[in-house]
Short mmCIF file of C-alpha atoms in Angstrom, two decimals:
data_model
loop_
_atom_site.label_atom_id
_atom_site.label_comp_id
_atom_site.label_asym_id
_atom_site.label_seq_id
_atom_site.Cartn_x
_atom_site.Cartn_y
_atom_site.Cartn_z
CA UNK A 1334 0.00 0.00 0.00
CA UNK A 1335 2.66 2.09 -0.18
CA UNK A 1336 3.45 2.54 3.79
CA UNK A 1337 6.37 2.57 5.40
CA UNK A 1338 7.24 0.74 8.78
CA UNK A 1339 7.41 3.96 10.30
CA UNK A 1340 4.39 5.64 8.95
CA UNK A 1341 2.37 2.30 10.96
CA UNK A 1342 4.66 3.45 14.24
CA UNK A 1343 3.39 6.56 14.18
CA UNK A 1344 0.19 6.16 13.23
CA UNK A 1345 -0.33 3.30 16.05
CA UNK A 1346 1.56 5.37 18.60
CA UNK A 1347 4.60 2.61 18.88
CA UNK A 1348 7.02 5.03 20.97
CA UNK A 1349 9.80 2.80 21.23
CA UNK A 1350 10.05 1.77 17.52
CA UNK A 1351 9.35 4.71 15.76
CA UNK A 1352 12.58 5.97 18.49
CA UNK A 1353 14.62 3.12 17.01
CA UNK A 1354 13.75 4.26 13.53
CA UNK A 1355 14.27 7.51 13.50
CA UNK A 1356 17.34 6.82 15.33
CA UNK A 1357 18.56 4.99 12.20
CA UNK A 1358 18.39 7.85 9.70
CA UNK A 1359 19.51 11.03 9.41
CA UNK A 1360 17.17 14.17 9.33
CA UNK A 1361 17.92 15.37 6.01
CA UNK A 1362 16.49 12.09 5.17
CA UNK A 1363 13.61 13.26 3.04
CA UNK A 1364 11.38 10.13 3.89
CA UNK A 1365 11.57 11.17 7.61
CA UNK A 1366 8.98 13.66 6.72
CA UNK A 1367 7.63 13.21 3.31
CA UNK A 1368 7.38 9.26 2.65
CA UNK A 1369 4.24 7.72 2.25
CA UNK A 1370 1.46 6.81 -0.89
CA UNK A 1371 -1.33 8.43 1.54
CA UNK A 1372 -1.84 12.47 1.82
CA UNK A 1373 -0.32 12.30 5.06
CA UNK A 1374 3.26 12.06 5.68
CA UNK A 1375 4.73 9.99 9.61
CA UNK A 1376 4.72 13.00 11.08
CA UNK A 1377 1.10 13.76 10.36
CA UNK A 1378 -0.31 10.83 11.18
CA UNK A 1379 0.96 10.73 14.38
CA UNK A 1380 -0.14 14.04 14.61
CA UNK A 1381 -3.71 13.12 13.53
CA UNK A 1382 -4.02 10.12 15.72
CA UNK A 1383 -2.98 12.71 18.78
CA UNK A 1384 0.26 10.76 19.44
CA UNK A 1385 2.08 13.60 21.03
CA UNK A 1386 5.32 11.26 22.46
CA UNK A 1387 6.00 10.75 18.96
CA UNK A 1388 5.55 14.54 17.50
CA UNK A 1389 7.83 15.24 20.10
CA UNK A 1390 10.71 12.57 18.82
CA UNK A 1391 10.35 14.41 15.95
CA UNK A 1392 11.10 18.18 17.50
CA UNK A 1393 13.56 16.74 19.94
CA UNK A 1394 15.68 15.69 16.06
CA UNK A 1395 15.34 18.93 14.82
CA UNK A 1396 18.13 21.12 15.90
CA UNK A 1397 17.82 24.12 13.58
CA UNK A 1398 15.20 26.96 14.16
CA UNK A 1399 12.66 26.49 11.02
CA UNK A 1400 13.17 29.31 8.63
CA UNK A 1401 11.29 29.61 5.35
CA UNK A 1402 12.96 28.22 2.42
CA UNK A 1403 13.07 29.93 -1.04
CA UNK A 1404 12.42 28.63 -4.71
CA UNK A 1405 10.87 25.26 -4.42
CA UNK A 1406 13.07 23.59 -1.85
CA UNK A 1407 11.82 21.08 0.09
CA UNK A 1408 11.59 21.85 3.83
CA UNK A 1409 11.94 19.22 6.33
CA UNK A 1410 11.45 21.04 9.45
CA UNK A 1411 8.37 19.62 12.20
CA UNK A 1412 6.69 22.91 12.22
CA UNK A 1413 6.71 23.83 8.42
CA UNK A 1414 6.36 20.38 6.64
CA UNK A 1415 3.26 20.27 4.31
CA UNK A 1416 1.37 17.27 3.28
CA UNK A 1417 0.32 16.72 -0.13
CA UNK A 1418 -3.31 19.24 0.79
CA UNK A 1419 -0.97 21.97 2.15
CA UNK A 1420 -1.28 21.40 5.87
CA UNK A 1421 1.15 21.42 8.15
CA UNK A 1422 1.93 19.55 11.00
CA UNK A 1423 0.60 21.89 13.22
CA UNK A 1424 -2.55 22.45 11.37
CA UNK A 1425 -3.66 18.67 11.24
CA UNK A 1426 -3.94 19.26 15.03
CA UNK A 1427 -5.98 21.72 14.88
CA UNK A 1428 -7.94 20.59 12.20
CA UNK A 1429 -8.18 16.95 14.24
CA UNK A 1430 -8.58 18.20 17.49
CA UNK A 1431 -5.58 17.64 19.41
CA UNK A 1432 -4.56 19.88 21.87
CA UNK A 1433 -1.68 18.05 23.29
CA UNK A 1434 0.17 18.08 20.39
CA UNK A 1435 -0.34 21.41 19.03
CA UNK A 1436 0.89 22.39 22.71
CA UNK A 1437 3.91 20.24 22.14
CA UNK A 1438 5.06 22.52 19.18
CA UNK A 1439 4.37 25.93 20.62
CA UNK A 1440 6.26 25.33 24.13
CA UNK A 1441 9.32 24.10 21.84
CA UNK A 1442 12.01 26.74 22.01
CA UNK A 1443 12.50 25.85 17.80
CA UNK A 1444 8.80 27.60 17.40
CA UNK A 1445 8.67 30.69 15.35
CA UNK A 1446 5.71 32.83 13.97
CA UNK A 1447 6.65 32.25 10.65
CA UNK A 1448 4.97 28.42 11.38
CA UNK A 1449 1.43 29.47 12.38
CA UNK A 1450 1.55 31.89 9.41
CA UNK A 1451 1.77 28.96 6.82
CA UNK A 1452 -1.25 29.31 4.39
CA UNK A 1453 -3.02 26.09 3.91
CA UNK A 1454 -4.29 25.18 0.09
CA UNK A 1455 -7.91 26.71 0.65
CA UNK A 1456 -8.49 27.21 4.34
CA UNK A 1457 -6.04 30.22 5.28
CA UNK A 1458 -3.83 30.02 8.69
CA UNK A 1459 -3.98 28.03 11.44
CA UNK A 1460 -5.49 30.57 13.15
CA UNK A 1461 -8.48 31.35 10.10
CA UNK A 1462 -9.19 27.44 10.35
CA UNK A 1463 -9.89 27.31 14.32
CA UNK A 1464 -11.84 29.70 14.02
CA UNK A 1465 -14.18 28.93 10.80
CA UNK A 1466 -14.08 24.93 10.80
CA UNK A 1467 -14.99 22.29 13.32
CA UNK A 1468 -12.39 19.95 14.01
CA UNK A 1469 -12.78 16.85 11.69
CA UNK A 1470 -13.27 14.78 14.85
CA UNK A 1471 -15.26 11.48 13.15
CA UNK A 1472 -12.02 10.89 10.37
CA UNK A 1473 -11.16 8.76 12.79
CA UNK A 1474 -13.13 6.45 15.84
CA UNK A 1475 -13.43 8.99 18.25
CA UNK A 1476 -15.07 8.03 21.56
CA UNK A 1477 -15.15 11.71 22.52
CA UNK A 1478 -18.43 13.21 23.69
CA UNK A 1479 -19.99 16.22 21.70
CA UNK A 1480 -18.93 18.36 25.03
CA UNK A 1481 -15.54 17.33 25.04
CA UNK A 1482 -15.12 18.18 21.50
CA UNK A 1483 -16.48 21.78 22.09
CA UNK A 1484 -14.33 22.08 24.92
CA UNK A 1485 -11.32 21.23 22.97
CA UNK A 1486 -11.96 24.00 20.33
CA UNK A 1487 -11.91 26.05 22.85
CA UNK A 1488 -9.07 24.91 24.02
CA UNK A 1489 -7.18 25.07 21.08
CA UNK A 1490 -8.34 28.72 20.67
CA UNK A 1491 -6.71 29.33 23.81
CA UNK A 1492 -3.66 28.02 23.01
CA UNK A 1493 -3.70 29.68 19.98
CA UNK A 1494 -4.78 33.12 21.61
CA UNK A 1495 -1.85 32.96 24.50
CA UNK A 1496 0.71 31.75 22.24
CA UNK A 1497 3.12 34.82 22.08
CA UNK A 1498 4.15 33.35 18.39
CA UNK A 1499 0.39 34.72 17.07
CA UNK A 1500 0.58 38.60 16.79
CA UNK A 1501 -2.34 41.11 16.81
CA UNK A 1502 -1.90 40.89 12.92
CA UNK A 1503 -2.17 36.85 12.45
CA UNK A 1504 -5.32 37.14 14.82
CA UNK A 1505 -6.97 39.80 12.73
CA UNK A 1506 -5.31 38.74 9.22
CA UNK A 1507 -8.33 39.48 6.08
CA UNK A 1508 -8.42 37.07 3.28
CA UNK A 1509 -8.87 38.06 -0.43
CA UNK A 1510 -12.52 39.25 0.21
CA UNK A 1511 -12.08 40.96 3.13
CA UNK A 1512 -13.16 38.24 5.98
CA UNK A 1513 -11.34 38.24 9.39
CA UNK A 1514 -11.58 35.01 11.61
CA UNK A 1515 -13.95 36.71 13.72
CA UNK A 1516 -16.57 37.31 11.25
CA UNK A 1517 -15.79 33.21 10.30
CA UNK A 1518 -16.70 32.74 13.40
CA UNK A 1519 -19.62 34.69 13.67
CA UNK A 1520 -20.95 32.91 10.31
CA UNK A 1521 -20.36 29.82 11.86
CA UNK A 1522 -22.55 30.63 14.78
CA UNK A 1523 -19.37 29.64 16.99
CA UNK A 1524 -20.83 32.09 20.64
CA UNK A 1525 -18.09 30.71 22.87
CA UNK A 1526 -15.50 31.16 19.99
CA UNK A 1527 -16.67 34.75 19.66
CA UNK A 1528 -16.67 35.33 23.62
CA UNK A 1529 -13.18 34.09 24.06
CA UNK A 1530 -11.74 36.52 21.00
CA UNK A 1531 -13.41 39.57 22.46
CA UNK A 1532 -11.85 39.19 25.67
CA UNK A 1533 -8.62 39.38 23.90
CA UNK A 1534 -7.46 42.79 24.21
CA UNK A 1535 -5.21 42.42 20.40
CA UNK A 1536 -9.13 42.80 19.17
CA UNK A 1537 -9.78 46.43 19.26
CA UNK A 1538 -13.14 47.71 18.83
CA UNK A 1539 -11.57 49.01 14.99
CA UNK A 1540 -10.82 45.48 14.59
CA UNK A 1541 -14.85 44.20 15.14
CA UNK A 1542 -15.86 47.01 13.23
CA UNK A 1543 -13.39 45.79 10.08
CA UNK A 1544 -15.11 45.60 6.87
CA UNK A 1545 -15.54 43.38 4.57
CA UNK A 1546 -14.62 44.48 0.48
CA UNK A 1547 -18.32 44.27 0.25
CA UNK A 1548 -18.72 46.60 3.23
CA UNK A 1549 -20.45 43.68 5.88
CA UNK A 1550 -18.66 43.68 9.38
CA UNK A 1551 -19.30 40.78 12.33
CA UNK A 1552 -22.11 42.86 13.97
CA UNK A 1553 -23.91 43.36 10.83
CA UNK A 1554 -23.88 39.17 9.77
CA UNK A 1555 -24.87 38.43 13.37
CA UNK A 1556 -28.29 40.36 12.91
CA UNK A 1557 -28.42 39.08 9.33
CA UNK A 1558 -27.89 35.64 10.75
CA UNK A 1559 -30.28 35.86 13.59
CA UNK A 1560 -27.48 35.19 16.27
CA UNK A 1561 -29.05 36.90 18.99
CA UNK A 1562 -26.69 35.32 21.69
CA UNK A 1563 -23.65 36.49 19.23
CA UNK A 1564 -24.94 39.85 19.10
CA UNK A 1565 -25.65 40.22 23.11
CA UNK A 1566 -21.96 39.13 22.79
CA UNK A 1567 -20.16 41.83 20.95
CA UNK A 1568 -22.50 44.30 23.38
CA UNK A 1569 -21.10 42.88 26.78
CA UNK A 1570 -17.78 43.05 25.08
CA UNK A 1571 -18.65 47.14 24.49
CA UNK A 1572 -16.56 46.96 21.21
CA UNK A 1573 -19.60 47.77 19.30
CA UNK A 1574 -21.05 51.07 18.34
CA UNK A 1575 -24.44 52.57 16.99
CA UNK A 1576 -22.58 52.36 13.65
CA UNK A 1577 -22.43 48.80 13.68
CA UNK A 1578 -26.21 48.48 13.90
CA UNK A 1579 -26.98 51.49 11.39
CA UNK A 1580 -24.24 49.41 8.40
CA UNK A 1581 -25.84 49.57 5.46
CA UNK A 1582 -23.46 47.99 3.39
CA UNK A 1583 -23.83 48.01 -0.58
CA UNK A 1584 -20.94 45.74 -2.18
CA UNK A 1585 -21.59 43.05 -3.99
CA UNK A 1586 -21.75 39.89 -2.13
CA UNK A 1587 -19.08 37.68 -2.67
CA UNK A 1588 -17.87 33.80 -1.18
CA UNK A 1589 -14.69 33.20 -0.25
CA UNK A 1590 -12.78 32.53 -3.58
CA UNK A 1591 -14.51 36.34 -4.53
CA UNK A 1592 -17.36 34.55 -6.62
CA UNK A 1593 -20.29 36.64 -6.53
CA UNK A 1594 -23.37 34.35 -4.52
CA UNK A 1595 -25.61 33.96 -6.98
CA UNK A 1596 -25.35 37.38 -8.34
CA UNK A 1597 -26.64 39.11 -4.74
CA UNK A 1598 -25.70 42.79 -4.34
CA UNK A 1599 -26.13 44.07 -1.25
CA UNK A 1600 -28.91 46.91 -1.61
CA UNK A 1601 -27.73 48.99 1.70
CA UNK A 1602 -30.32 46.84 4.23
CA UNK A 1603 -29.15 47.19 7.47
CA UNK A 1604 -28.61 44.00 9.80
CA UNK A 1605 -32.23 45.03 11.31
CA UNK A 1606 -33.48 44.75 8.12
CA UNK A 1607 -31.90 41.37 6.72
CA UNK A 1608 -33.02 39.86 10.76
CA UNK A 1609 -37.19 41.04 9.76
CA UNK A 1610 -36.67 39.42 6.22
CA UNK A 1611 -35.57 36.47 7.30
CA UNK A 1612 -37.79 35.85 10.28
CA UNK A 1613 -35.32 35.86 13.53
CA UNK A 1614 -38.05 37.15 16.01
CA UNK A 1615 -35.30 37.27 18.54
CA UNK A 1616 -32.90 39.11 16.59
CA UNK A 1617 -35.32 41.99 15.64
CA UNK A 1618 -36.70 42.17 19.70
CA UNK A 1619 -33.14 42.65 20.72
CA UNK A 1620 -31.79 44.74 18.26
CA UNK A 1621 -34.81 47.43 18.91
CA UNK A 1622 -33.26 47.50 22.32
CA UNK A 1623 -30.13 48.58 21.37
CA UNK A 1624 -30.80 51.04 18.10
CA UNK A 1625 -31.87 54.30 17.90
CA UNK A 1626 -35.83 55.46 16.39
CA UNK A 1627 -33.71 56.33 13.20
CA UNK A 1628 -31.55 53.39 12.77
CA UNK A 1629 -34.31 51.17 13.21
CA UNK A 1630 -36.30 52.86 10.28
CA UNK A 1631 -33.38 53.68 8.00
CA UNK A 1632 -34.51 51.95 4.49
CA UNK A 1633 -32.77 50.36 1.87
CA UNK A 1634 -32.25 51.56 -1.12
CA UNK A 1635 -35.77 51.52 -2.50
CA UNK A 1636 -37.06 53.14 0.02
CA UNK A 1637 -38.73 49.99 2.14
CA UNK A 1638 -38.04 49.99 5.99
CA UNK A 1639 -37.72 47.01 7.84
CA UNK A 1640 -41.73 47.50 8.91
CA UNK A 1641 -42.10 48.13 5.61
CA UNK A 1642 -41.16 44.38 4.76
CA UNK A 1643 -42.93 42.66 7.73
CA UNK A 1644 -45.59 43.92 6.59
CA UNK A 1645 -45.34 42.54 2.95
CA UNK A 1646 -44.72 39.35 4.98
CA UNK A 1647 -47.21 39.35 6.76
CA UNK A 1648 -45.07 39.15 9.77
CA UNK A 1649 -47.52 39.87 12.34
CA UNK A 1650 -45.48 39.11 15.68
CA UNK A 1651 -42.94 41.61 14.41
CA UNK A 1652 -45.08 44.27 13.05
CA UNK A 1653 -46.50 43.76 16.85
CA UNK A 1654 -43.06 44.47 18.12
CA UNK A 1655 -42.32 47.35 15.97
CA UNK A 1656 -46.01 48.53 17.23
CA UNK A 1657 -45.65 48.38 20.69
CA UNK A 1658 -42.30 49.43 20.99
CA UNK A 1659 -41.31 52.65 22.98
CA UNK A 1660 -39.20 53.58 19.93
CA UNK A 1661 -41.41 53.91 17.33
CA UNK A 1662 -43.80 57.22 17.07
CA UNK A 1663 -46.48 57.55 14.77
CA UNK A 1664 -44.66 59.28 12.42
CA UNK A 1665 -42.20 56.27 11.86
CA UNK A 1666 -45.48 54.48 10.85
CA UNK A 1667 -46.62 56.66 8.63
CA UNK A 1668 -43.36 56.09 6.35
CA UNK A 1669 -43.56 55.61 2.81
CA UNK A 1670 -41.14 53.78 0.62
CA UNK A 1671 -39.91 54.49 -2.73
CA UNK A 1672 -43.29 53.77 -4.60
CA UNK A 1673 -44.97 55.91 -1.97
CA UNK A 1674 -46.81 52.76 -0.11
CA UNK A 1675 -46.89 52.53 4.04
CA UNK A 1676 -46.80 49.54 6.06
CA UNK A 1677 -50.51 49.70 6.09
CA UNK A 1678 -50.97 50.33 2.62
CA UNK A 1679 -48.71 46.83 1.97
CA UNK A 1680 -50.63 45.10 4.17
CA UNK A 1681 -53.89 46.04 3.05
CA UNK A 1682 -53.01 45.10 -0.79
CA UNK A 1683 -51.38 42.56 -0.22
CA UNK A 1684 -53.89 40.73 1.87
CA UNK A 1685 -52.65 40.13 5.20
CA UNK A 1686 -55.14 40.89 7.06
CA UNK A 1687 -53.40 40.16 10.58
CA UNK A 1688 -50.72 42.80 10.41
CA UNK A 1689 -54.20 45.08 8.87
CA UNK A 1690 -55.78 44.62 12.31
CA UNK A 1691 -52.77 45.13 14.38
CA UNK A 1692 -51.57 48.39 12.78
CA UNK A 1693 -55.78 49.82 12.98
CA UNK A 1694 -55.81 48.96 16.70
CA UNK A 1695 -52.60 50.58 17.46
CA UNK A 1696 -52.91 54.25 19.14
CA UNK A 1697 -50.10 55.20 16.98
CA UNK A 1698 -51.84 54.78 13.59
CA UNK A 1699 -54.07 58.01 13.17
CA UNK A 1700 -56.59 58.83 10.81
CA UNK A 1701 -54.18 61.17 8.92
CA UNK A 1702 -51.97 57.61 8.35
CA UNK A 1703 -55.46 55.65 7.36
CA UNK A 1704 -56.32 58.84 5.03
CA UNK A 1705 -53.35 59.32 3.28
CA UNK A 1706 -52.75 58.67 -0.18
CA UNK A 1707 -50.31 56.51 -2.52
CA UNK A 1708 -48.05 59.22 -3.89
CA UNK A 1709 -48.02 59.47 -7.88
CA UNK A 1710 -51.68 57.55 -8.29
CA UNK A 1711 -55.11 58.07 -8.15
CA UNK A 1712 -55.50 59.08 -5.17
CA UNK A 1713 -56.07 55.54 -3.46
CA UNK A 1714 -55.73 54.84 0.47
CA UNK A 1715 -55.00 51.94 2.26
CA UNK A 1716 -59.12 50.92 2.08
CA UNK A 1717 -58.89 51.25 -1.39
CA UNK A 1718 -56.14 49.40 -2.14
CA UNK A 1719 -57.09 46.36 -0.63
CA UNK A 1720 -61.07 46.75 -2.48
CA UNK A 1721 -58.95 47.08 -5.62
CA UNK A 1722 -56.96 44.09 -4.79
CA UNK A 1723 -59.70 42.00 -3.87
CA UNK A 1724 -59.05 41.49 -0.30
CA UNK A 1725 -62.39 40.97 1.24
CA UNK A 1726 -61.09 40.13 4.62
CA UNK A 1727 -58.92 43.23 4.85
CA UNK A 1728 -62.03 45.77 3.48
CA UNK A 1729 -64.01 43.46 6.11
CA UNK A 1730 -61.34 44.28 8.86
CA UNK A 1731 -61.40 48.03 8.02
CA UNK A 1732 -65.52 48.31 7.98
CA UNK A 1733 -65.48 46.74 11.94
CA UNK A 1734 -62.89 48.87 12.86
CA UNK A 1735 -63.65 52.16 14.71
CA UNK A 1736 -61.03 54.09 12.70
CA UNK A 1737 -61.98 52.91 9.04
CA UNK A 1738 -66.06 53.29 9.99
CA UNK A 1739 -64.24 57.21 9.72
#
């Protein structure tokens, strides 16, 4: 199969014999590092399978501090070695979850930051990978517990964090679109991950508000995400300002190659916004905590609000939020958007007769809101709209109600 003799030592943790073997050839023995048929070399097998003893037979050998070689020479150094995918050593235990021998490697006296700067293939740093992937914990039979595998993520994060090898730089290092590990983590929906890197102090508060090329920051993907717990998160922290709520970013959306997703363009919706659209109750109650009356009404750029599209949703728990929230004065319901229709006026053409009855028993709607008119048309009202729409529930919902008898 291709194997050597000491590729099955290390693999299978056999101290003593993979000793003997490397004992019997030289360092600058290529094999030592880079035999085998399979993607991963001895070395990160061993380091795979968590066999720790054996990583550390390997750093013990190595008596020169790793440097980075030029051209295409082949480096044979513990800490820099790359298997055929582009990992290193010390990114197969990360990407494994093993804690013990990632801490073998950064207590050596050989470590240098040039090793947790290596760029993987696809996946970044070291660092990027923590903080965006889970460790790949079933490649192998793994009788760890779901628990035990969060805590060693966080674990390694730790390491990772107190290393003095990892600068403020690697920690906040953008890739070709613009993403920092913290907003990989926030996609990820990784809380404790998120927790432990705002504690850090090399994360400044200009460091959470970093923007993407397309203009998105952490804060902004938490609310689009509906991470409440995230979001409470990066307010404890206090790195977070009224700036980070009001982002209405207008780049074109991109993965992380720079492909544009499916030809979306960001159209300036705030996080507020994206959390009503897509339905994160949660989100959209907390968030109206923390914004101000005009960040919480700011539109995007044609003019709809984010009550503007519960209401063409028919969303009728978070109209009822927006509604009975201290926040919001009458004259943030009568808003119009680009086509010149309120949240009432949506409602009532579009049939949703829920969010009708809610906004006609709120205090705040007043007749000047029910009288007003669709700018640019006829003339028509929100009664009229939904008789020209053929919505008999919502013309039936205006004739019981006090306010549309007027």
């Amino acid at each position: 199969d291709g194997l050597s003799a000491l590729y099955y030592a290390c693999r299978d943790n056999h101290v003593s014999i993979v000793k003997a073997l490397l004992d019997s050839r030289p360092m600058s023995d290529m094999g030592i590092i880079q035999e085998s048929a399979d993607v991963h070399s001895p070395l990160h097998i061993a380091a795979a399978h968590g066999n720790d003893e054996v990583v550390q037979l390997f750093i013990d050998r190595y008596e020169v501090p790793p440097q980075h070689l030029q051209d295409d020479a082949v480096d044979l150094s513990p800490f820099l070695s790359q298997n055929k995918n582009g990992y290193s050593t010390l990114m197969i235990a990360v990407l494994y979850g093993r804690p013990n021998v990632l801490k073998r490697f950064l207590q050596s006296d050989k470590m240098t930051p040039d090793c947790l700067r290596l760029q993987s293939k696809e996946e970044g740093t070291i660092f990027e990978m923590i903080c965006w992937f889970d460790p790949v914990f079933e490649k192998f039979v793994d009788p760890r517990s779901q628990i035990e595998k969060s805590e060693i993520e966080i674990e390694i994060l730790k390491l990772l964090l107190e290393s003095p090898f990892l600068s403020e730089q690697d920690i906040n290092i953008r890739n070709e679109v613009g993403i920092t590990p913290l907003f990989s983590a926030v996609v990820a929906g990784k809380l404790a991950k998120v927790e432990l890197m705002l504690q850090n102090s090399r994360i400044t508060n200009a460091d959470v508000q970093t923007e993407t090329n397309c203009g998105t920051t952490a804060v902004w993907m938490a609310a689009r995400l509906g991470h409440v717990d995230i979001l409470k998160a990066f307010v404890n922290s206090g790195k977070v300002s009224q700036r980070d709520f009001n982002l209405q970013p207008s780049g074109e959306l991109r993965d992380d190659s720079g492909e544009l997703c499916d030809g979306q363009r960001l159209t300036k919706k705030t996080g507020l916004f994206w959390a009503v659209e897509e339905g994160h109750f949660d989100t959209v109650e907390y968030l109206l905590t923390q914004m101000t009356p005009e960040g919480i009404m700011l539109p995007d750029d044609s003019g709809q609000t984010p009550l503007h599209i519960a209401a063409y949703l028919g969303n009728d728990e978070v109209v009822q939020l927006f509604i009975d929230h201290e926040k919001i004065l009458p004259q943030h319901l009568h808003l119009k958007n680009g086509k010149g229709f309120s949240a009432l006026m949506i409602a009532s053409f579009t049939g949703h007769v829920n969010v009708v009855k809610i906004l006609l028993q709120s205090d705040k709607i007043t007749q000047e809101s029910l009288s007003s008119v669709v700018t640019d048309t006829m003339g028509s009202n929100a009664f009229h709209l939904a008789a020209f729409h053929n919505q008999p529930d919502v013309v039936q919902a205006f004739l019981e109600s006090s306010k549309g008898a007027q």
